[in-house]
Amino acid sequence: MLLEITLAIIFAKIFNIIFEKLKQPGVIGEIIAGIVLGPSLLGALSGSSLNLFGTSVFQLNLNLTSPEFKEVAFIGVVFLLFIVGLETNTSDLKKTRKAGFFVGIFGVMIPFLMGCLFGMFFGMDAIQCMAVGAIMLATSATIAIRILADMDLLSTRVGLTLHTAVVLNDIFAIIIFALVFGKGNSMILLLQILLFFVLTIGAGFLLVRYTAHKESTRKAPIIIITSGLVICFLFAAFAENMGLTAIIGAFIAGLFIRKTPQAGILADYIKTIGYAFFIPLFFVSVGASFDFG
């Protein structure tokens, strides 16, 4: 596990620099680093050993597709959306809410309908067609967000539109998945989603009000960082438990923390930790999941 993390960080940084030198988004380099370390290339050497005088002195264990590595890497995408929330001005977000709404809606409707038509073309029944359509709802929004972040375009109209679209895409995709594949009560899921937004928005306003008169000081950054991370992961865990994805909770946590006096201190440290360690691990794991076989 430690070897995988070490190699992932080293290769991610090397390929990130190479792609930036080529005037390309560094995140693409990180994904390619994952492919190189994955089961199709260097990962295929996993299990081989170095023998000296008939005795194994070193055995290579390189498995970037293990559940343990993926769990650690998943923290990266939580960090990414938390940072996006910390850097998003809600007043600017309101300016693109109409465009974001339509992008989010059509970003779900078009892939779903095209998937259904694909199923009909091959003679599938209605349920099978909807299943194909639901599968097509998986998006690469996190990669788009990372590219825009690398290019300092998150605060542009395109970047702000994508913020809204990501949230709506996730909500509508979850609802469609529940209707097509779920065995539970779809109405309960809708109530859970509604309850999530009511409670998190309420908690967010209380947080902003509580910290409004607190002094922003750099004398206790550890307390500020710890508190920010606790809120981020609490919102993320709550989102998962209410039927949504963790990134929605992390994003909302970032939006509200941005309104606090401590946001500037927190953002600097979170970006350093995230981009130096966790976020590259996530995109390396994306590449490592690719198998030529």
Tab-separated table of C-alpha atoms in Angstrom:
chain	number	residue	atom	x	y	z
A	1	MET	CA	0.000	0.000	0.000
A	2	LEU	CA	2.786	2.449	0.889
A	3	LEU	CA	4.680	1.567	-2.283
A	4	GLU	CA	1.584	2.144	-4.412
A	5	ILE	CA	0.977	5.572	-2.843
A	6	THR	CA	4.646	6.559	-3.222
A	7	LEU	CA	4.846	5.553	-6.881
A	8	ALA	CA	1.462	7.131	-7.619
A	9	ILE	CA	2.588	10.505	-6.224
A	10	ILE	CA	5.958	10.384	-8.041
A	11	PHE	CA	4.533	9.332	-11.425
A	12	ALA	CA	1.609	11.766	-11.108
A	13	LYS	CA	3.966	14.689	-10.554
A	14	ILE	CA	6.311	13.660	-13.392
A	15	PHE	CA	3.515	13.238	-15.941
A	16	ASN	CA	1.751	16.367	-14.672
A	17	ILE	CA	4.872	18.449	-15.368
A	18	ILE	CA	5.395	16.818	-18.781
A	19	PHE	CA	1.848	17.616	-19.908
A	20	GLU	CA	1.987	21.163	-18.598
A	21	LYS	CA	5.211	21.639	-20.607
A	22	LEU	CA	3.232	20.450	-23.638
A	23	LYS	CA	0.555	23.078	-22.895
A	24	GLN	CA	-1.940	20.380	-21.916
A	25	PRO	CA	-3.921	19.971	-18.660
A	26	GLY	CA	-1.764	18.322	-15.997
A	27	VAL	CA	-4.676	16.128	-14.896
A	28	ILE	CA	-4.421	14.184	-18.177
A	29	GLY	CA	-0.837	13.366	-17.255
A	30	GLU	CA	-1.973	12.101	-13.856
A	31	ILE	CA	-4.525	9.796	-15.493
A	32	ILE	CA	-1.870	8.474	-17.885
A	33	ALA	CA	0.414	7.923	-14.882
A	34	GLY	CA	-2.320	5.665	-13.519
A	35	ILE	CA	-2.480	3.750	-16.808
A	36	VAL	CA	1.309	3.259	-16.704
A	37	LEU	CA	1.140	1.976	-13.124
A	38	GLY	CA	-2.020	-0.021	-13.793
A	39	PRO	CA	-2.504	-3.732	-14.550
A	40	SER	CA	-1.842	-3.271	-18.279
A	41	LEU	CA	1.744	-2.017	-17.907
A	42	LEU	CA	3.899	-1.831	-14.756
A	43	GLY	CA	1.146	-3.336	-12.640
A	44	ALA	CA	1.515	-6.540	-14.667
A	45	LEU	CA	4.882	-7.026	-12.926
A	46	SER	CA	3.193	-7.209	-9.527
A	47	GLY	CA	4.152	-10.393	-7.712
A	48	SER	CA	7.617	-10.621	-9.257
A	49	SER	CA	10.554	-10.749	-6.881
A	50	LEU	CA	14.289	-10.050	-6.779
A	51	ASN	CA	16.305	-13.079	-5.719
A	52	LEU	CA	19.813	-13.026	-4.280
A	53	PHE	CA	21.624	-16.335	-3.745
A	54	GLY	CA	18.338	-18.155	-4.081
A	55	THR	CA	16.601	-15.997	-1.484
A	56	SER	CA	13.897	-13.437	-2.250
A	57	VAL	CA	15.120	-10.047	-0.999
A	58	PHE	CA	12.367	-7.914	-2.528
A	59	GLN	CA	8.888	-8.633	-3.877
A	60	LEU	CA	7.010	-6.118	-5.964
A	61	ASN	CA	3.412	-5.625	-4.892
A	62	LEU	CA	1.815	-3.021	-7.143
A	63	ASN	CA	-1.968	-3.063	-7.147
A	64	LEU	CA	-3.563	0.330	-7.694
A	65	THR	CA	-6.966	-1.275	-8.209
A	66	SER	CA	-7.194	-2.655	-4.668
A	67	PRO	CA	-10.159	-1.501	-2.538
A	68	GLU	CA	-7.734	-0.019	0.012
A	69	PHE	CA	-6.000	2.203	-2.551
A	70	LYS	CA	-9.313	3.288	-4.067
A	71	GLU	CA	-10.647	4.271	-0.633
A	72	VAL	CA	-7.633	6.506	0.009
A	73	ALA	CA	-7.797	7.911	-3.532
A	74	PHE	CA	-11.515	8.702	-3.174
A	75	ILE	CA	-10.636	11.276	-0.519
A	76	GLY	CA	-9.016	13.209	-3.384
A	77	VAL	CA	-12.282	13.922	-5.168
A	78	VAL	CA	-13.844	15.008	-1.859
A	79	PHE	CA	-10.945	17.448	-1.424
A	80	LEU	CA	-11.378	18.662	-5.030
A	81	LEU	CA	-15.063	19.548	-4.652
A	82	PHE	CA	-14.432	21.043	-1.210
A	83	ILE	CA	-11.805	23.334	-2.747
A	84	VAL	CA	-14.194	24.210	-5.600
A	85	GLY	CA	-16.794	25.207	-3.012
A	86	LEU	CA	-14.239	27.297	-1.104
A	87	GLU	CA	-13.370	29.156	-4.319
A	88	THR	CA	-16.937	29.688	-5.520
A	89	ASN	CA	-18.648	33.018	-4.976
A	90	THR	CA	-22.367	32.289	-4.520
A	91	SER	CA	-23.324	35.705	-5.909
A	92	ASP	CA	-21.500	34.806	-9.137
A	93	LEU	CA	-23.121	31.368	-9.067
A	94	LYS	CA	-26.567	32.991	-9.140
A	95	LYS	CA	-25.698	34.682	-12.437
A	96	THR	CA	-25.327	31.317	-14.180
A	97	ARG	CA	-28.095	29.393	-12.384
A	98	LYS	CA	-30.350	29.392	-15.478
A	99	ALA	CA	-27.595	28.100	-17.777
A	100	GLY	CA	-26.458	25.616	-15.116
A	101	PHE	CA	-30.025	24.351	-14.707
A	102	PHE	CA	-30.450	23.636	-18.414
A	103	VAL	CA	-26.964	22.107	-18.728
A	104	GLY	CA	-27.738	19.858	-15.763
A	105	ILE	CA	-31.150	18.843	-17.134
A	106	PHE	CA	-30.004	18.144	-20.690
A	107	GLY	CA	-26.826	16.510	-19.385
A	108	VAL	CA	-29.122	13.848	-17.927
A	109	MET	CA	-31.962	13.752	-20.465
A	110	ILE	CA	-29.887	13.394	-23.641
A	111	PRO	CA	-27.615	10.495	-22.504
A	112	PHE	CA	-30.626	8.722	-20.962
A	113	LEU	CA	-32.748	9.027	-24.123
A	114	MET	CA	-29.837	8.032	-26.371
A	115	GLY	CA	-29.208	4.971	-24.187
A	116	CYS	CA	-32.881	4.019	-24.423
A	117	LEU	CA	-32.831	4.396	-28.219
A	118	PHE	CA	-29.679	2.261	-28.367
A	119	GLY	CA	-31.489	-0.469	-26.438
A	120	MET	CA	-34.545	-0.240	-28.688
A	121	PHE	CA	-32.314	-0.561	-31.744
A	122	PHE	CA	-31.104	-3.934	-30.437
A	123	GLY	CA	-34.611	-5.109	-29.586
A	124	MET	CA	-34.407	-4.783	-25.788
A	125	ASP	CA	-37.546	-4.467	-23.682
A	126	ALA	CA	-38.518	-1.234	-21.889
A	127	ILE	CA	-36.754	-2.029	-18.586
A	128	GLN	CA	-33.546	-3.052	-20.358
A	129	CYS	CA	-33.625	0.117	-22.487
A	130	MET	CA	-33.989	2.277	-19.377
A	131	ALA	CA	-31.140	0.360	-17.728
A	132	VAL	CA	-28.851	1.178	-20.665
A	133	GLY	CA	-29.970	4.808	-20.490
A	134	ALA	CA	-29.256	4.966	-16.749
A	135	ILE	CA	-25.762	3.528	-17.257
A	136	MET	CA	-25.041	6.343	-19.737
A	137	LEU	CA	-25.593	8.928	-16.986
A	138	ALA	CA	-22.090	8.442	-15.564
A	139	THR	CA	-20.196	11.685	-16.238
A	140	SER	CA	-16.609	12.938	-16.134
A	141	ALA	CA	-17.570	16.206	-14.449
A	142	THR	CA	-14.811	15.922	-11.854
A	143	ILE	CA	-12.207	15.770	-14.626
A	144	ALA	CA	-13.749	18.832	-16.295
A	145	ILE	CA	-13.691	20.688	-12.969
A	146	ARG	CA	-10.030	19.778	-12.392
A	147	ILE	CA	-9.068	20.957	-15.901
A	148	LEU	CA	-10.857	24.272	-15.369
A	149	ALA	CA	-9.162	24.616	-11.963
A	150	ASP	CA	-5.731	24.009	-13.512
A	151	MET	CA	-6.484	26.681	-16.122
A	152	ASP	CA	-7.854	29.144	-13.510
A	153	LEU	CA	-11.237	29.135	-15.248
A	154	LEU	CA	-13.461	28.001	-12.366
A	155	SER	CA	-14.744	31.531	-11.773
A	156	THR	CA	-15.675	32.053	-15.442
A	157	ARG	CA	-19.193	31.611	-16.797
A	158	VAL	CA	-18.346	28.112	-18.053
A	159	GLY	CA	-16.856	27.098	-14.706
A	160	LEU	CA	-19.754	28.473	-12.660
A	161	THR	CA	-22.289	26.845	-14.989
A	162	LEU	CA	-20.541	23.513	-14.476
A	163	HIS	CA	-20.850	23.881	-10.672
A	164	THR	CA	-24.637	24.033	-10.872
A	165	ALA	CA	-24.778	21.316	-13.516
A	166	VAL	CA	-22.715	18.904	-11.374
A	167	VAL	CA	-25.166	19.169	-8.472
A	168	LEU	CA	-28.248	18.782	-10.676
A	169	ASN	CA	-26.694	15.940	-12.690
A	170	ASP	CA	-25.982	14.036	-9.518
A	171	ILE	CA	-29.483	14.495	-8.090
A	172	PHE	CA	-31.333	13.541	-11.275
A	173	ALA	CA	-28.982	10.630	-12.005
A	174	ILE	CA	-29.495	9.236	-8.482
A	175	ILE	CA	-33.286	9.492	-8.870
A	176	ILE	CA	-33.248	7.726	-12.262
A	177	PHE	CA	-30.941	5.001	-10.913
A	178	ALA	CA	-33.325	4.467	-7.996
A	179	LEU	CA	-36.359	4.245	-10.301
A	180	VAL	CA	-34.680	1.828	-12.736
A	181	PHE	CA	-32.525	-0.357	-10.489
A	182	GLY	CA	-33.783	0.301	-6.965
A	183	LYS	CA	-35.925	-2.056	-4.975
A	184	GLY	CA	-36.873	0.480	-2.303
A	185	ASN	CA	-39.408	3.292	-2.229
A	186	SER	CA	-38.465	6.066	-4.666
A	187	MET	CA	-40.563	8.566	-2.701
A	188	ILE	CA	-38.401	7.900	0.360
A	189	LEU	CA	-35.299	8.718	-1.693
A	190	LEU	CA	-36.812	12.036	-2.787
A	191	LEU	CA	-37.623	12.859	0.845
A	192	GLN	CA	-34.065	11.937	1.859
A	193	ILE	CA	-32.615	14.281	-0.786
A	194	LEU	CA	-34.946	17.079	0.318
A	195	LEU	CA	-34.062	16.484	3.980
A	196	PHE	CA	-30.351	16.563	3.130
A	197	PHE	CA	-30.564	20.002	1.525
A	198	VAL	CA	-32.807	21.397	4.274
A	199	LEU	CA	-30.495	20.235	7.071
A	200	THR	CA	-27.179	21.100	5.383
A	201	ILE	CA	-28.337	24.548	4.269
A	202	GLY	CA	-29.725	25.185	7.759
A	203	ALA	CA	-26.471	24.016	9.363
A	204	GLY	CA	-24.506	26.132	6.891
A	205	PHE	CA	-26.348	29.333	7.792
A	206	LEU	CA	-25.848	28.591	11.505
A	207	LEU	CA	-22.121	28.083	10.856
A	208	VAL	CA	-21.821	31.401	9.010
A	209	ARG	CA	-23.746	33.217	11.756
A	210	TYR	CA	-21.667	31.635	14.541
A	211	THR	CA	-18.327	32.520	12.947
A	212	ALA	CA	-19.336	36.003	11.779
A	213	HIS	CA	-17.999	37.680	14.939
A	214	LYS	CA	-15.051	35.346	15.469
A	215	GLU	CA	-11.629	36.823	14.852
A	216	SER	CA	-9.678	35.374	11.933
A	217	THR	CA	-6.234	34.614	13.296
A	218	ARG	CA	-3.281	32.708	11.932
A	219	LYS	CA	-2.138	31.755	15.436
A	220	ALA	CA	-4.239	28.595	15.488
A	221	PRO	CA	-4.311	27.264	11.897
A	222	ILE	CA	-4.447	23.633	13.075
A	223	ILE	CA	-7.786	24.232	14.807
A	224	ILE	CA	-9.165	25.991	11.715
A	225	ILE	CA	-7.979	23.238	9.347
A	226	THR	CA	-9.290	20.463	11.598
A	227	SER	CA	-12.665	22.172	12.004
A	228	GLY	CA	-12.960	22.743	8.248
A	229	LEU	CA	-12.102	19.133	7.413
A	230	VAL	CA	-14.540	17.835	10.039
A	231	ILE	CA	-17.364	19.907	8.504
A	232	CYS	CA	-16.380	18.833	4.976
A	233	PHE	CA	-16.335	15.109	5.727
A	234	LEU	CA	-19.419	15.342	7.943
A	235	PHE	CA	-21.400	16.901	5.091
A	236	ALA	CA	-19.904	14.361	2.642
A	237	ALA	CA	-20.793	11.388	4.871
A	238	PHE	CA	-24.306	12.760	5.408
A	239	ALA	CA	-24.780	13.107	1.638
A	240	GLU	CA	-23.771	9.476	1.100
A	241	ASN	CA	-26.123	8.269	3.827
A	242	MET	CA	-29.015	10.232	2.330
A	243	GLY	CA	-28.630	8.635	-1.099
A	244	LEU	CA	-26.465	11.278	-2.797
A	245	THR	CA	-22.719	11.252	-3.437
A	246	ALA	CA	-20.070	12.548	-1.060
A	247	ILE	CA	-18.867	15.232	-3.487
A	248	ILE	CA	-22.178	17.101	-3.233
A	249	GLY	CA	-21.814	17.341	0.550
A	250	ALA	CA	-18.181	18.469	0.251
A	251	PHE	CA	-19.128	21.134	-2.305
A	252	ILE	CA	-21.921	22.550	-0.137
A	253	ALA	CA	-19.615	22.567	2.905
A	254	GLY	CA	-17.086	24.593	0.896
A	255	LEU	CA	-19.762	27.081	-0.226
A	256	PHE	CA	-20.732	27.916	3.350
A	257	ILE	CA	-17.227	27.877	4.834
A	258	ARG	CA	-16.225	30.409	2.163
A	259	LYS	CA	-18.555	32.893	3.883
A	260	THR	CA	-16.695	32.593	7.199
A	261	PRO	CA	-13.793	34.883	8.256
A	262	GLN	CA	-11.496	31.843	8.461
A	263	ALA	CA	-12.044	30.802	4.840
A	264	GLY	CA	-8.873	32.416	3.506
A	265	ILE	CA	-6.637	30.620	6.008
A	266	LEU	CA	-8.378	27.292	5.474
A	267	ALA	CA	-8.345	27.444	1.664
A	268	ASP	CA	-4.568	27.925	1.492
A	269	TYR	CA	-3.829	24.868	3.600
A	270	ILE	CA	-6.538	22.657	2.054
A	271	LYS	CA	-5.311	23.400	-1.476
A	272	THR	CA	-1.748	22.564	-0.448
A	273	ILE	CA	-2.737	19.240	1.131
A	274	GLY	CA	-5.195	18.355	-1.623
A	275	TYR	CA	-3.108	19.114	-4.711
A	276	ALA	CA	0.104	17.766	-3.192
A	277	PHE	CA	-1.303	14.408	-2.120
A	278	PHE	CA	-4.944	13.362	-2.248
A	279	ILE	CA	-6.203	14.833	-5.552
A	280	PRO	CA	-3.405	13.309	-7.713
A	281	LEU	CA	-4.088	9.929	-6.093
A	282	PHE	CA	-7.702	10.087	-7.251
A	283	PHE	CA	-6.844	10.756	-10.891
A	284	VAL	CA	-4.083	8.122	-10.833
A	285	SER	CA	-6.687	5.619	-9.598
A	286	VAL	CA	-8.931	6.634	-12.521
A	287	GLY	CA	-6.143	5.767	-14.955
A	288	ALA	CA	-5.230	2.581	-13.080
A	289	SER	CA	-8.768	1.270	-13.518
A	290	PHE	CA	-8.176	1.134	-17.290
A	291	ASP	CA	-7.288	-2.349	-18.526
A	292	PHE	CA	-6.227	-2.980	-22.136
A	293	GLY	CA	-7.365	-6.578	-21.746
